[in-house]
Short mmCIF file of C-alpha atoms in Angstrom, two decimals:
data_model
loop_
_atom_site.label_atom_id
_atom_site.label_comp_id
_atom_site.label_asym_id
_atom_site.label_seq_id
_atom_site.Cartn_x
_atom_site.Cartn_y
_atom_site.Cartn_z
CA MET D 1133 53.87 98.01 36.18
CA SER D 1134 56.89 99.60 37.63
CA PRO D 1135 57.06 99.88 41.40
CA THR D 1136 57.56 103.69 41.15
CA PRO D 1137 54.51 105.37 39.72
CA SER D 1138 54.98 108.23 37.13
CA VAL D 1139 53.14 111.43 37.17
CA VAL D 1140 52.56 114.72 35.21
CA ILE D 1141 51.97 117.61 37.49
CA VAL D 1142 49.39 120.09 36.20
CA ASP D 1143 49.10 123.32 38.22
CA ASP D 1144 49.26 126.98 37.13
CA HIS D 1145 51.66 127.94 40.09
CA ALA D 1146 55.29 127.11 39.34
CA ILE D 1147 56.20 127.24 43.02
CA PHE D 1148 53.61 124.70 43.85
CA ARG D 1149 54.71 122.35 40.96
CA SER D 1150 58.32 122.44 42.16
CA GLY D 1151 57.32 121.86 45.78
CA VAL D 1152 55.24 118.76 44.81
CA LYS D 1153 58.03 117.46 42.62
CA ALA D 1154 60.60 117.83 45.42
CA GLU D 1155 58.22 116.14 47.88
CA LEU D 1156 57.60 113.20 45.52
CA GLU D 1157 61.37 112.81 44.74
CA GLY D 1158 62.49 109.15 45.17
CA ARG D 1159 58.94 108.00 45.73
CA VAL D 1160 57.24 109.05 42.45
CA GLU D 1161 58.77 109.81 39.09
CA THR D 1162 57.75 113.26 37.68
CA LEU D 1163 57.70 112.89 33.91
CA GLY D 1164 56.61 116.49 33.21
CA GLU D 1165 54.75 119.57 34.27
CA ALA D 1166 52.17 121.75 32.65
CA GLU D 1167 50.57 125.07 33.71
CA THR D 1168 47.59 125.49 31.20
CA VAL D 1169 44.82 123.21 29.88
CA GLU D 1170 46.34 123.11 26.46
CA ASP D 1171 49.92 122.33 27.70
CA ALA D 1172 48.53 119.66 30.03
CA VAL D 1173 46.67 117.87 27.26
CA ARG D 1174 49.74 117.86 25.09
CA ALA D 1175 52.15 116.80 27.87
CA ILE D 1176 49.86 113.98 29.10
CA THR D 1177 49.33 112.56 25.59
CA GLU D 1178 53.02 112.83 24.77
CA LEU D 1179 54.50 111.54 28.01
CA GLY D 1180 51.82 108.95 28.92
CA PRO D 1181 52.12 109.22 32.83
CA GLU D 1182 50.37 106.56 34.96
CA VAL D 1183 48.67 109.27 37.01
CA VAL D 1184 47.99 112.90 36.46
CA LEU D 1185 48.23 115.28 39.44
CA LEU D 1186 45.64 117.87 38.67
CA ASP D 1187 44.82 121.26 40.12
CA VAL D 1188 41.06 122.12 40.20
CA HIS D 1189 41.39 125.82 39.28
CA MET D 1190 43.44 126.88 36.31
CA PRO D 1191 43.21 129.62 33.67
CA GLY D 1192 41.54 128.54 30.61
CA GLY D 1193 39.15 125.96 32.08
CA GLY D 1194 40.51 124.13 35.05
CA GLY D 1195 40.94 120.43 35.85
CA VAL D 1196 37.61 119.33 34.58
CA GLN D 1197 38.48 120.56 31.07
CA VAL D 1198 41.76 118.69 31.22
CA ILE D 1199 39.97 115.44 32.25
CA GLU D 1200 37.37 115.79 29.48
CA GLN D 1201 39.91 116.54 26.65
CA VAL D 1202 42.43 113.84 27.74
CA SER D 1203 39.76 111.20 28.34
CA LYS D 1204 38.80 111.37 24.54
CA LEU D 1205 42.34 110.57 23.60
CA ARG D 1206 43.45 108.32 26.52
CA PRO D 1207 40.29 106.83 28.14
CA GLN D 1208 42.22 104.83 30.70
CA GLN D 1209 44.22 107.85 32.03
CA ARG D 1210 43.98 108.15 35.78
CA PHE D 1211 43.64 111.47 37.58
CA LEU D 1212 44.17 112.58 41.16
CA ALA D 1213 42.77 116.03 42.00
CA LEU D 1214 45.08 118.09 44.19
CA SER D 1215 43.60 121.49 45.38
CA VAL D 1216 43.56 124.27 47.93
CA SER D 1217 39.86 124.50 47.49
CA ASP D 1218 37.57 122.54 49.75
CA ASP D 1219 34.54 123.97 48.29
CA PRO D 1220 32.04 120.98 47.81
CA SER D 1221 30.96 122.04 44.30
CA ASP D 1222 34.73 121.95 43.08
CA VAL D 1223 35.23 118.57 44.75
CA ILE D 1224 32.10 116.96 43.49
CA ALA D 1225 32.60 118.40 39.98
CA ILE D 1226 36.06 117.14 39.47
CA VAL D 1227 35.31 113.64 40.93
CA ARG D 1228 32.22 113.36 38.68
CA ALA D 1229 34.33 114.43 35.74
CA GLY D 1230 36.42 111.26 36.44
CA ALA D 1231 39.13 112.04 38.96
CA ARG D 1232 39.80 108.90 41.10
CA GLY D 1233 40.45 110.92 44.20
CA TYR D 1234 40.72 114.35 45.87
CA VAL D 1235 43.32 115.46 48.24
CA THR D 1236 44.09 118.95 49.58
CA LYS D 1237 47.45 120.65 49.12
CA THR D 1238 48.40 120.53 52.75
CA ILE D 1239 48.83 116.63 52.43
CA THR D 1240 52.40 115.48 53.34
CA GLY D 1241 54.71 114.16 50.65
CA GLU D 1242 54.52 110.64 52.02
CA GLU D 1243 50.78 110.69 51.97
CA LEU D 1244 50.69 112.13 48.54
CA ALA D 1245 53.04 109.36 47.19
CA ASP D 1246 50.80 106.80 48.74
CA ALA D 1247 47.69 108.41 47.17
CA VAL D 1248 49.37 108.47 43.68
CA ARG D 1249 50.18 104.75 44.11
CA ARG D 1250 46.64 103.82 45.07
CA VAL D 1251 45.21 105.81 42.12
CA ARG D 1252 47.76 104.07 39.82
CA ASP D 1253 46.58 100.74 41.04
CA GLY D 1254 42.96 101.71 40.24
CA ASP D 1255 41.87 102.47 43.79
CA ALA D 1256 40.08 105.63 44.96
CA VAL D 1257 41.56 108.15 47.28
CA PHE D 1258 39.34 110.11 49.61
CA SER D 1259 40.59 112.92 51.90
CA PRO D 1260 38.76 113.23 55.16
CA ARG D 1261 36.99 116.31 53.82
CA LEU D 1262 35.74 114.41 50.67
CA ALA D 1263 34.51 111.67 52.81
CA GLY D 1264 32.63 114.17 54.93
CA PHE D 1265 31.03 115.69 51.81
CA VAL D 1266 29.98 112.31 50.47
CA LEU D 1267 28.36 111.33 53.87
CA ASP D 1268 26.59 114.61 53.78
CA ALA D 1269 25.41 114.28 50.10
CA PHE D 1270 24.10 110.65 50.61
CA ALA D 1271 22.54 111.59 54.00
CA GLY D 1272 18.70 111.79 54.23
CA ASP D 1273 16.09 109.43 52.90
CA LEU D 1274 14.81 109.53 49.32
CA PRO D 1275 11.30 108.54 48.33
CA ALA D 1276 11.47 104.84 47.58
CA GLU D 1277 10.39 105.24 44.01
CA GLU D 1278 13.15 107.69 43.25
CA VAL D 1279 15.95 105.44 44.71
CA ASP D 1280 18.20 103.42 42.53
CA PRO D 1281 19.51 101.28 45.37
CA ASP D 1282 22.69 100.38 43.49
CA LEU D 1283 23.68 104.05 42.96
CA ASP D 1284 21.77 106.39 45.28
CA GLN D 1285 22.54 104.88 48.64
CA LEU D 1286 25.51 103.90 50.57
CA THR D 1287 25.67 100.56 52.36
CA ALA D 1288 26.13 100.52 56.10
CA ARG D 1289 29.69 99.21 55.67
CA GLU D 1290 30.56 101.98 53.13
CA ARG D 1291 29.24 104.51 55.64
CA GLU D 1292 31.33 103.06 58.32
CA VAL D 1293 34.43 103.17 56.13
CA LEU D 1294 33.81 106.75 55.13
CA ARG D 1295 33.26 107.74 58.72
CA TYR D 1296 36.77 106.45 59.62
CA ILE D 1297 38.27 108.20 56.65
CA ALA D 1298 36.55 111.47 57.76
CA ARG D 1299 38.09 110.85 61.19
CA GLY D 1300 41.59 110.69 59.61
CA TYR D 1301 42.18 106.96 59.87
CA LEU D 1302 44.48 105.13 57.36
CA TYR D 1303 43.14 102.26 55.33
CA LYS D 1304 45.07 99.68 57.32
CA GLU D 1305 43.81 101.17 60.56
CA ILE D 1306 40.21 101.04 59.28
CA GLY D 1307 40.87 97.47 58.26
CA LEU D 1308 42.02 96.57 61.74
CA ARG D 1309 39.06 98.34 63.31
CA LEU D 1310 36.43 96.67 61.16
CA SER D 1311 38.32 93.34 61.01
CA ILE D 1312 38.44 93.44 57.21
CA SER D 1313 41.50 93.47 54.86
CA VAL D 1314 42.98 96.56 53.37
CA LYS D 1315 41.77 95.23 49.94
CA THR D 1316 38.23 95.14 51.21
CA VAL D 1317 38.55 98.75 52.53
CA GLU D 1318 39.77 99.71 49.06
CA ALA D 1319 36.85 97.94 47.47
CA HIS D 1320 34.44 99.84 49.62
CA VAL D 1321 35.94 103.11 48.77
CA SER D 1322 35.98 102.40 44.97
CA SER D 1323 32.38 101.49 45.17
CA VAL D 1324 31.55 104.79 46.90
CA LEU D 1325 33.59 106.60 44.07
CA ARG D 1326 31.46 104.84 41.47
CA LYS D 1327 28.27 105.89 43.23
CA LEU D 1328 29.52 109.39 43.56
CA GLN D 1329 30.25 109.57 39.78
CA LEU D 1330 27.10 107.92 38.58
CA SER D 1331 24.35 108.68 41.09
CA ASN D 1332 21.68 111.13 40.10
CA ARG D 1333 20.85 112.25 43.64
CA HIS D 1334 19.63 115.73 43.56
CA GLU D 1335 22.12 116.82 46.31
CA LEU D 1336 25.09 116.05 44.06
CA SER D 1337 23.81 118.06 41.20
CA ARG D 1338 22.73 120.83 43.58
CA TRP D 1339 26.24 120.94 44.86
CA ALA D 1340 27.81 120.95 41.44
CA VAL D 1341 25.97 124.14 40.32
CA SER D 1342 25.83 126.05 43.71
CA ARG D 1343 28.58 127.96 45.43
CA ARG D 1344 31.52 128.98 43.30
CA LEU D 1345 34.76 129.77 44.84
CA VAL D 1346 36.98 132.47 43.23
CA ASP D 1347 40.22 131.16 41.74
CA MET W 182 12.10 142.03 17.20
CA THR W 183 15.54 140.89 18.25
CA LYS W 184 17.82 143.16 16.32
CA PRO W 185 18.38 146.84 17.23
CA ASN W 186 16.20 148.74 14.86
CA PRO W 187 15.63 152.43 15.77
CA GLY W 188 14.14 152.92 12.25
CA THR W 189 11.03 150.99 13.32
CA LEU W 190 10.03 153.78 15.58
CA GLY W 191 10.32 156.41 12.74
CA THR W 192 8.35 154.22 10.35
CA GLY W 193 5.68 153.64 12.96
CA THR W 194 5.39 157.43 13.51
CA VAL W 195 5.12 158.13 9.78
CA VAL W 196 2.38 155.43 9.29
CA LEU W 197 0.47 156.64 12.24
CA VAL W 198 0.58 160.35 11.45
CA LEU W 199 -0.15 159.66 7.75
CA GLY W 200 -3.02 157.44 8.77
CA VAL W 201 -4.58 160.08 10.87
CA PHE W 202 -4.14 162.80 8.27
CA LEU W 203 -5.48 160.49 5.48
CA LEU W 204 -8.58 159.75 7.71
CA LEU W 205 -9.23 163.32 8.45
CA GLN W 206 -8.60 164.54 4.79
CA THR W 207 -10.95 162.00 3.24
CA ASN W 208 -13.65 162.85 5.90
CA GLY W 209 -13.31 166.39 4.83
CA THR W 210 -12.65 167.37 8.43
CA LEU W 211 -9.32 169.03 7.53
CA GLU W 212 -10.06 170.14 4.00
CA LEU W 213 -6.38 170.67 3.12
CA THR W 214 -5.33 171.77 -0.27
CA ALA W 215 -2.93 169.61 -2.35
CA GLY W 216 -0.01 171.82 -1.39
CA GLU W 217 -0.94 171.65 2.29
CA SER W 218 -1.05 167.85 2.09
CA LEU W 219 2.33 167.76 0.42
CA GLY W 220 3.79 169.96 3.22
CA GLY W 221 2.28 167.69 5.82
CA LEU W 222 3.85 164.63 4.25
CA GLY W 223 7.21 166.38 4.18
CA VAL W 224 7.05 167.25 7.88
CA CYS W 225 6.20 163.59 8.56
CA VAL W 226 9.20 162.35 6.67
CA VAL W 227 11.49 164.78 8.47
CA LEU W 228 10.16 163.82 11.80
CA ALA W 229 10.69 160.12 10.99
CA LEU W 230 14.22 160.71 10.04
CA ILE W 231 14.90 162.68 13.17
CA ALA W 232 13.30 159.98 15.32
CA SER W 233 15.36 157.19 13.85
CA SER W 234 18.60 159.07 14.06
CA PHE W 235 17.84 160.13 17.66
CA SER W 236 16.98 156.71 18.84
CA ARG W 237 20.09 155.22 17.45
CA ARG W 238 22.31 157.79 19.01
CA ILE W 239 20.62 157.65 22.28
CA ALA W 240 20.82 153.86 22.19
CA LEU W 241 24.56 154.00 21.88
CA ARG W 242 25.09 156.84 24.30
CA GLY W 243 22.91 155.34 27.07
CA ALA W 244 25.21 152.23 27.30
CA GLU W 245 28.64 151.54 28.92
CA PRO W 246 31.13 150.50 26.28
CA GLU W 247 31.15 146.87 27.59
CA ASP W 248 27.33 146.82 27.67
CA GLU W 249 26.88 148.60 24.35
CA GLU W 250 25.78 145.56 22.45
CA LEU W 251 23.53 144.27 25.10
CA ALA W 252 22.04 147.74 25.54
CA SER W 253 21.31 148.30 21.92
CA VAL W 254 19.72 144.92 21.61
CA ALA W 255 17.60 145.66 24.55
CA LEU W 256 16.79 149.03 23.37
CA GLY W 257 15.93 147.82 19.97
CA ARG W 258 13.56 145.27 21.52
CA GLU W 259 11.97 147.97 23.69
CA ALA W 260 11.73 150.45 20.83
CA GLY W 261 10.00 147.74 18.75
CA ARG W 262 7.62 147.00 21.62
CA ILE W 263 6.88 150.77 21.77
CA SER W 264 6.14 151.15 18.09
CA LYS W 265 3.91 148.13 18.21
CA VAL W 266 2.05 149.90 21.10
CA GLY W 267 2.06 152.97 18.85
CA PHE W 268 0.40 151.21 16.08
CA ALA W 269 -2.30 149.77 18.40
CA LEU W 270 -2.87 153.18 19.83
CA GLY W 271 -3.03 154.77 16.46
CA ILE W 272 -5.59 152.16 15.33
CA LEU W 273 -7.80 152.72 18.46
CA LEU W 274 -7.41 156.53 18.13
CA GLY W 275 -8.41 156.32 14.51
CA ALA W 276 -11.44 154.28 15.28
CA GLY W 277 -12.46 156.66 18.02
CA LEU W 278 -12.11 159.56 15.69
CA LEU W 279 -14.18 157.82 13.04
CA PHE W 280 -16.84 157.07 15.64
CA ALA W 281 -16.94 160.60 16.90
CA TRP W 282 -17.06 162.04 13.48
CA ALA W 283 -19.90 159.75 12.49
CA ASN W 284 -21.79 161.06 15.58
CA GLY W 285 -21.17 164.57 14.37
CA SER W 286 -19.81 165.49 17.80
CA LEU W 287 -16.27 166.22 16.38
CA GLU W 288 -17.31 169.46 14.53
CA ALA W 289 -17.29 171.36 17.74
CA VAL W 290 -13.73 170.47 18.49
CA GLY W 291 -12.38 171.55 15.29
CA LYS W 292 -9.28 171.34 13.24
CA VAL W 293 -7.01 172.89 15.88
CA ALA W 294 -7.60 170.26 18.55
CA LEU W 295 -7.12 167.53 16.06
CA ALA W 296 -3.78 168.99 14.82
CA ALA W 297 -2.60 169.45 18.39
CA LEU W 298 -3.53 165.76 19.14
CA VAL W 299 -1.65 164.47 16.15
CA VAL W 300 1.44 166.59 17.06
CA THR W 301 1.32 165.46 20.66
CA ILE W 302 1.16 161.72 19.64
CA ALA W 303 4.04 162.19 17.30
CA LEU W 304 6.11 163.90 19.97
CA ILE W 305 5.46 161.19 22.54
CA LEU W 306 6.60 158.56 19.98
CA ILE W 307 9.64 160.50 18.96
CA SER W 308 10.86 161.03 22.57
CA ALA W 309 10.14 157.46 23.71
CA PRO W 310 13.67 156.22 22.95
CA PHE W 311 15.07 159.06 25.03
CA TRP W 312 13.09 157.86 28.14
CA ILE W 313 13.98 154.27 27.57
CA ALA W 314 17.69 155.16 27.34
CA MET W 315 17.50 157.35 30.42
CA VAL W 316 15.96 154.43 32.43
CA ARG W 317 18.58 152.02 31.06
CA ARG W 318 21.50 154.48 31.85
CA LEU W 319 20.24 154.71 35.37
CA GLY W 320 20.39 150.95 35.69
CA THR W 321 23.83 150.67 34.28
CA GLU W 322 25.08 153.32 36.60
CA ARG W 323 23.58 151.55 39.60
CA VAL W 324 25.27 148.27 38.57
CA ALA W 325 28.62 150.06 38.10
CA ARG W 326 28.26 151.73 41.53
CA ALA W 327 27.39 148.36 43.19
CA ARG W 328 30.45 146.81 41.54
CA SER W 329 32.83 149.50 42.78
CA GLU W 330 31.40 149.34 46.23
CA GLU W 331 31.95 145.61 46.27
CA ARG W 332 35.60 145.99 45.06
CA SER W 333 36.18 148.53 47.93
CA ASP W 334 34.70 145.93 50.39
CA VAL W 335 37.01 143.11 49.07
CA ALA W 336 40.02 145.61 49.20
CA ALA W 337 39.13 146.63 52.77
CA HIS W 338 38.80 143.01 53.82
CA LEU W 339 41.99 141.81 52.27
CA HIS W 340 43.80 144.85 53.84
CA ASP W 341 42.51 144.20 57.42
CA SER W 342 43.18 140.44 57.20
CA VAL W 343 45.56 138.98 54.62
CA LEU W 344 47.95 141.93 54.35
CA GLN W 345 48.12 142.20 58.14
CA THR W 346 48.89 138.53 58.47
CA LEU W 347 51.47 138.61 55.83
CA ALA W 348 53.24 141.57 57.54
CA LEU W 349 53.21 139.69 60.79
CA ILE W 350 54.68 136.58 59.08
CA GLN W 351 57.56 138.59 57.68
CA LYS W 352 58.35 140.09 60.99
CA ARG W 353 58.28 136.65 62.80
CA SER W 354 59.89 134.62 60.03
CA ASP W 355 62.33 133.21 62.69
CA GLU W 356 59.53 131.73 64.64
CA PRO W 357 58.20 128.79 62.53
CA GLU W 358 55.45 127.78 64.90
CA GLN W 359 54.06 131.31 65.13
CA VAL W 360 54.15 131.55 61.38
CA ALA W 361 52.28 128.39 60.84
CA ARG W 362 49.68 129.44 63.36
CA LEU W 363 49.21 132.83 61.70
CA ALA W 364 49.02 131.26 58.30
CA ARG W 365 46.54 128.65 59.37
CA ARG W 366 44.21 131.05 61.09
CA GLN W 367 44.27 133.40 58.04
CA GLU W 368 43.56 130.39 55.75
CA ARG W 369 40.54 129.55 57.84
CA GLU W 370 39.17 133.02 57.94
CA LEU W 371 39.69 133.55 54.28
CA ARG W 372 37.82 130.38 53.46
CA GLU W 373 35.03 131.31 55.72
CA TRP W 374 34.80 134.72 54.05
CA LEU W 375 34.95 133.21 50.50
CA ALA W 376 32.18 130.80 51.34
CA ASP W 377 30.11 133.41 53.01
CA ASP W 378 26.75 132.97 51.35
CA ARG W 379 25.31 132.03 54.62
CA PRO W 380 26.09 133.65 57.94
CA THR W 381 27.44 131.28 60.59
CA ARG W 382 25.31 131.10 63.72
CA PRO W 383 27.37 129.45 66.42
CA ASP W 384 24.80 130.53 69.08
CA GLU W 385 21.96 128.79 67.36
CA ARG W 386 23.22 125.77 65.30
CA LEU W 387 25.09 122.74 66.47
CA ALA W 388 27.33 122.42 63.36
CA ASP W 389 28.47 126.09 63.63
CA ALA W 390 28.97 125.81 67.29
CA LEU W 391 31.24 122.81 66.85
CA ARG W 392 33.30 124.44 64.07
CA ALA W 393 33.57 127.72 66.05
CA THR W 394 34.83 125.78 69.12
CA ALA W 395 37.35 123.94 67.17
CA ALA W 396 38.61 127.22 65.56
CA GLU W 397 38.89 128.78 69.02
CA ILE W 398 40.97 126.06 70.49
CA GLU W 399 43.18 125.92 67.49
CA ASP W 400 43.85 129.56 67.95
CA SER W 401 44.34 129.48 71.67
CA HIS W 402 46.67 126.43 71.66
CA GLY W 403 48.23 126.65 68.20
CA THR W 404 47.44 123.03 67.34
CA PRO W 405 45.78 122.48 64.02
CA ILE W 406 42.27 120.99 64.33
CA GLU W 407 40.50 119.62 61.37
CA ALA W 408 36.77 119.83 61.90
CA ILE W 409 34.34 117.96 59.65
CA VAL W 410 30.61 118.18 60.51
CA VAL W 411 27.86 116.33 58.62
CA GLY W 412 24.19 117.40 59.15
CA ASP W 413 22.93 120.06 61.59
CA THR W 414 20.43 120.65 64.45
CA PRO W 415 19.48 123.57 66.47
CA LEU W 416 21.26 124.17 69.82
CA ASP W 417 19.46 123.41 72.98
CA ASP W 418 20.48 122.37 76.43
CA ARG W 419 21.57 118.88 75.47
CA THR W 420 23.46 119.86 72.34
CA ARG W 421 25.08 122.68 74.19
CA ALA W 422 26.29 120.13 76.72
CA LEU W 423 27.73 118.14 73.76
CA VAL W 424 29.59 121.20 72.61
CA GLY W 425 30.85 121.83 76.09
CA ALA W 426 32.25 118.27 76.38
CA ALA W 427 33.69 118.42 72.86
CA ARG W 428 35.45 121.71 73.92
CA GLU W 429 37.03 119.95 76.91
CA ALA W 430 38.23 116.93 74.71
CA LEU W 431 39.61 119.21 72.07
CA THR W 432 41.43 121.24 74.70
CA ASN W 433 43.04 118.11 76.18
CA ALA W 434 44.00 116.87 72.69
CA ALA W 435 45.48 120.30 71.63
CA LYS W 436 47.35 120.47 74.96
CA PHE W 437 48.78 116.93 75.19
CA ALA W 438 48.83 115.59 71.66
CA ALA W 439 50.12 118.50 69.50
CA ALA W 440 53.13 116.57 68.47
CA GLY W 441 50.99 113.86 66.76
CA GLY W 442 49.81 116.06 63.92
CA PRO W 443 46.37 117.59 63.62
CA VAL W 444 43.68 116.90 65.97
CA ARG W 445 40.44 115.75 64.25
CA LEU W 446 36.89 116.38 65.07
CA TYR W 447 34.27 114.57 63.19
CA ALA W 448 30.51 115.03 63.87
CA GLU W 449 27.52 113.32 62.43
CA ILE W 450 24.03 114.80 63.09
CA ASP W 451 21.04 112.97 61.90
CA HIS W 452 17.39 113.70 62.89
CA GLY W 453 18.64 115.34 66.08
CA ASP W 454 20.85 112.49 67.06
CA ALA W 455 24.41 113.60 67.32
CA ARG W 456 27.76 111.76 67.57
CA VAL W 457 31.08 113.60 67.85
CA PHE W 458 34.42 112.02 67.54
CA ILE W 459 37.74 113.65 68.71
CA ASP W 460 40.78 111.81 67.63
CA ASP W 461 44.38 112.57 68.07
CA ARG W 462 47.63 110.75 67.39
CA GLY W 463 49.42 111.92 70.56
CA PRO W 464 50.99 109.83 73.31
CA GLY W 465 47.75 108.46 74.62
CA PHE W 466 47.21 107.40 78.28
CA ASP W 467 45.55 104.78 80.32
CA PRO W 468 41.90 105.86 80.87
CA ASP W 469 41.45 103.59 83.89
CA ALA W 470 44.36 105.47 85.55
CA ILE W 471 42.83 108.87 85.48
CA PRO W 472 43.09 110.27 88.98
CA ASN W 473 39.80 111.12 90.54
CA ASP W 474 40.73 114.67 90.91
CA ARG W 475 41.14 115.05 87.26
CA ARG W 476 37.96 117.05 86.79
CA GLY W 477 38.61 117.76 83.10
CA VAL W 478 37.81 114.23 81.84
CA ARG W 479 35.57 112.87 84.65
CA GLU W 480 33.41 115.90 85.21
CA SER W 481 33.60 118.01 82.04
CA ILE W 482 33.34 115.22 79.53
CA ILE W 483 31.82 111.96 81.02
CA GLY W 484 29.76 113.53 83.83
CA ARG W 485 28.40 116.33 81.60
CA MET W 486 27.28 113.86 78.92
CA ASN W 487 25.72 111.57 81.44
CA ARG W 488 23.70 114.36 83.14
CA HIS W 489 22.18 115.26 79.78
CA GLY W 490 21.28 111.67 78.90
CA GLY W 491 24.19 111.20 76.58
CA ARG W 492 27.26 109.11 76.61
CA ALA W 493 31.03 109.62 76.50
CA GLU W 494 33.57 106.93 75.68
CA ILE W 495 37.30 107.38 75.87
CA ARG W 496 39.54 104.92 74.16
CA SER W 497 43.31 105.38 74.58
CA GLU W 498 46.37 103.39 75.07
CA PRO W 499 49.81 104.71 75.92
CA GLY W 500 51.56 105.33 72.60
CA ASP W 501 48.51 104.95 70.48
CA GLY W 502 46.61 108.26 70.47
CA THR W 503 43.26 108.97 72.04
CA GLU W 504 39.79 108.74 70.78
CA VAL W 505 36.73 110.33 72.38
CA GLU W 506 33.26 109.47 71.24
CA LEU W 507 30.35 111.62 72.45
CA SER W 508 26.82 110.76 71.62
CA ILE W 509 23.49 112.14 72.51
CA ARG W 510 19.95 111.28 71.27
CA ALA W 511 17.22 113.52 70.17
CA GLY W 512 15.08 114.49 73.20
CA GLY W 513 17.45 112.76 75.57
CA ARG W 514 16.04 109.32 74.66
#
């Protein structure tokens, strides 16, 4: 695995693509760009990037479509969602489709490069807002008979880690606070991602269908 | 009946009228000659043809071009339902007539009343599609009007907000801080407006009050504040005190820590218990060295929380940002 991760940028705004490319320059190698679902599927399968940077809203279907189509051809492909939208239904939908993280477009170039590297290495990337959504979605008690403890509940440690992410702490700062290693922090976040993708908690499905934001 | 079928109505009418005529003829009530019967049959066929062509034309005219298919499907379904009702009515009517005739009470009414009845029923059935189409057209017009009103609302909103901000940004393009501030405020307002399926109630709900406070301080100090609130509870004296203390902590952070990137507010509310964290990456300070006359921190944050049975903790070190944790339990436990 090369130390510089490679990406394909999928976004329907050319200005935004060139901005991201410039910010990642020297930290991440941009193999290609695409602005429609169709172009994206072709570019990703041809260029084989380590990570796909993916916009949530696009003409012709959006990021969820790209993930669904690419996953059939490249099941191991890793995606990082990058969006202006902070609508819970968008966030939850794309993460449940298979994105390994969600960051908003106001992220700095350095943070974005760091997020790409994490996703390339198989870790999950949560923005503070996504951490807030997850805490909200997994809040409240479920009737005991409906709970799959493995998927429907967060452990106390996972909650603690998410709380620090929601407060804007970096993984290494969280590790220091909780006296655990960065690797352990990453493991907790990955475990939360798995629950988010697989849990059938009604709040998650409710979110995914309610509230649609215009493109 | 799922396909548009205006002919159904005509057929229904013919069958009904024919049925009534046949009944009356065999009873001898009408006593028509062969020629008269044939004429009646002709009239029925003509009526049926008129009915079916009418209902098709009306079905198409009653609909907006985009809704045409939908309308004719719906109309066909409605017409089908009507002609079924027609059949049922015809059978009931026939049975009634038969009963009345058997009683001998019909003779007084005579041929004229019967003929008038038959013609009236036929007219009602023929004009049914027209009324259906009229109702349908009114519905379509109402939808179109609502749509255009909504479009005007959106245009008015964008004009008052986004266009104004863009104009301001162009005028102040040499003041990057102002531009960032304007853009940020506009972004927040637009997001609120887009997500507006629920009115915010900063005077009643803790979550809305915290978000509104963060937005207000972001605006007045020009420091970005990221507010994330999980859960909610109604405002009362104790949660209002919490908002007051959070406001003070946010103000301090916005004033002294603007250089360290966005100030963050994270609140978690669960069964009435609330914890609020205000974090900044500013220069920090030594909390033990706060002079006693610094009312802001001692009074407005720590004192206020203590008076309401809550707690305030301030962790800071010079060079390492500041972290304020406010917590209060349900019912001041």
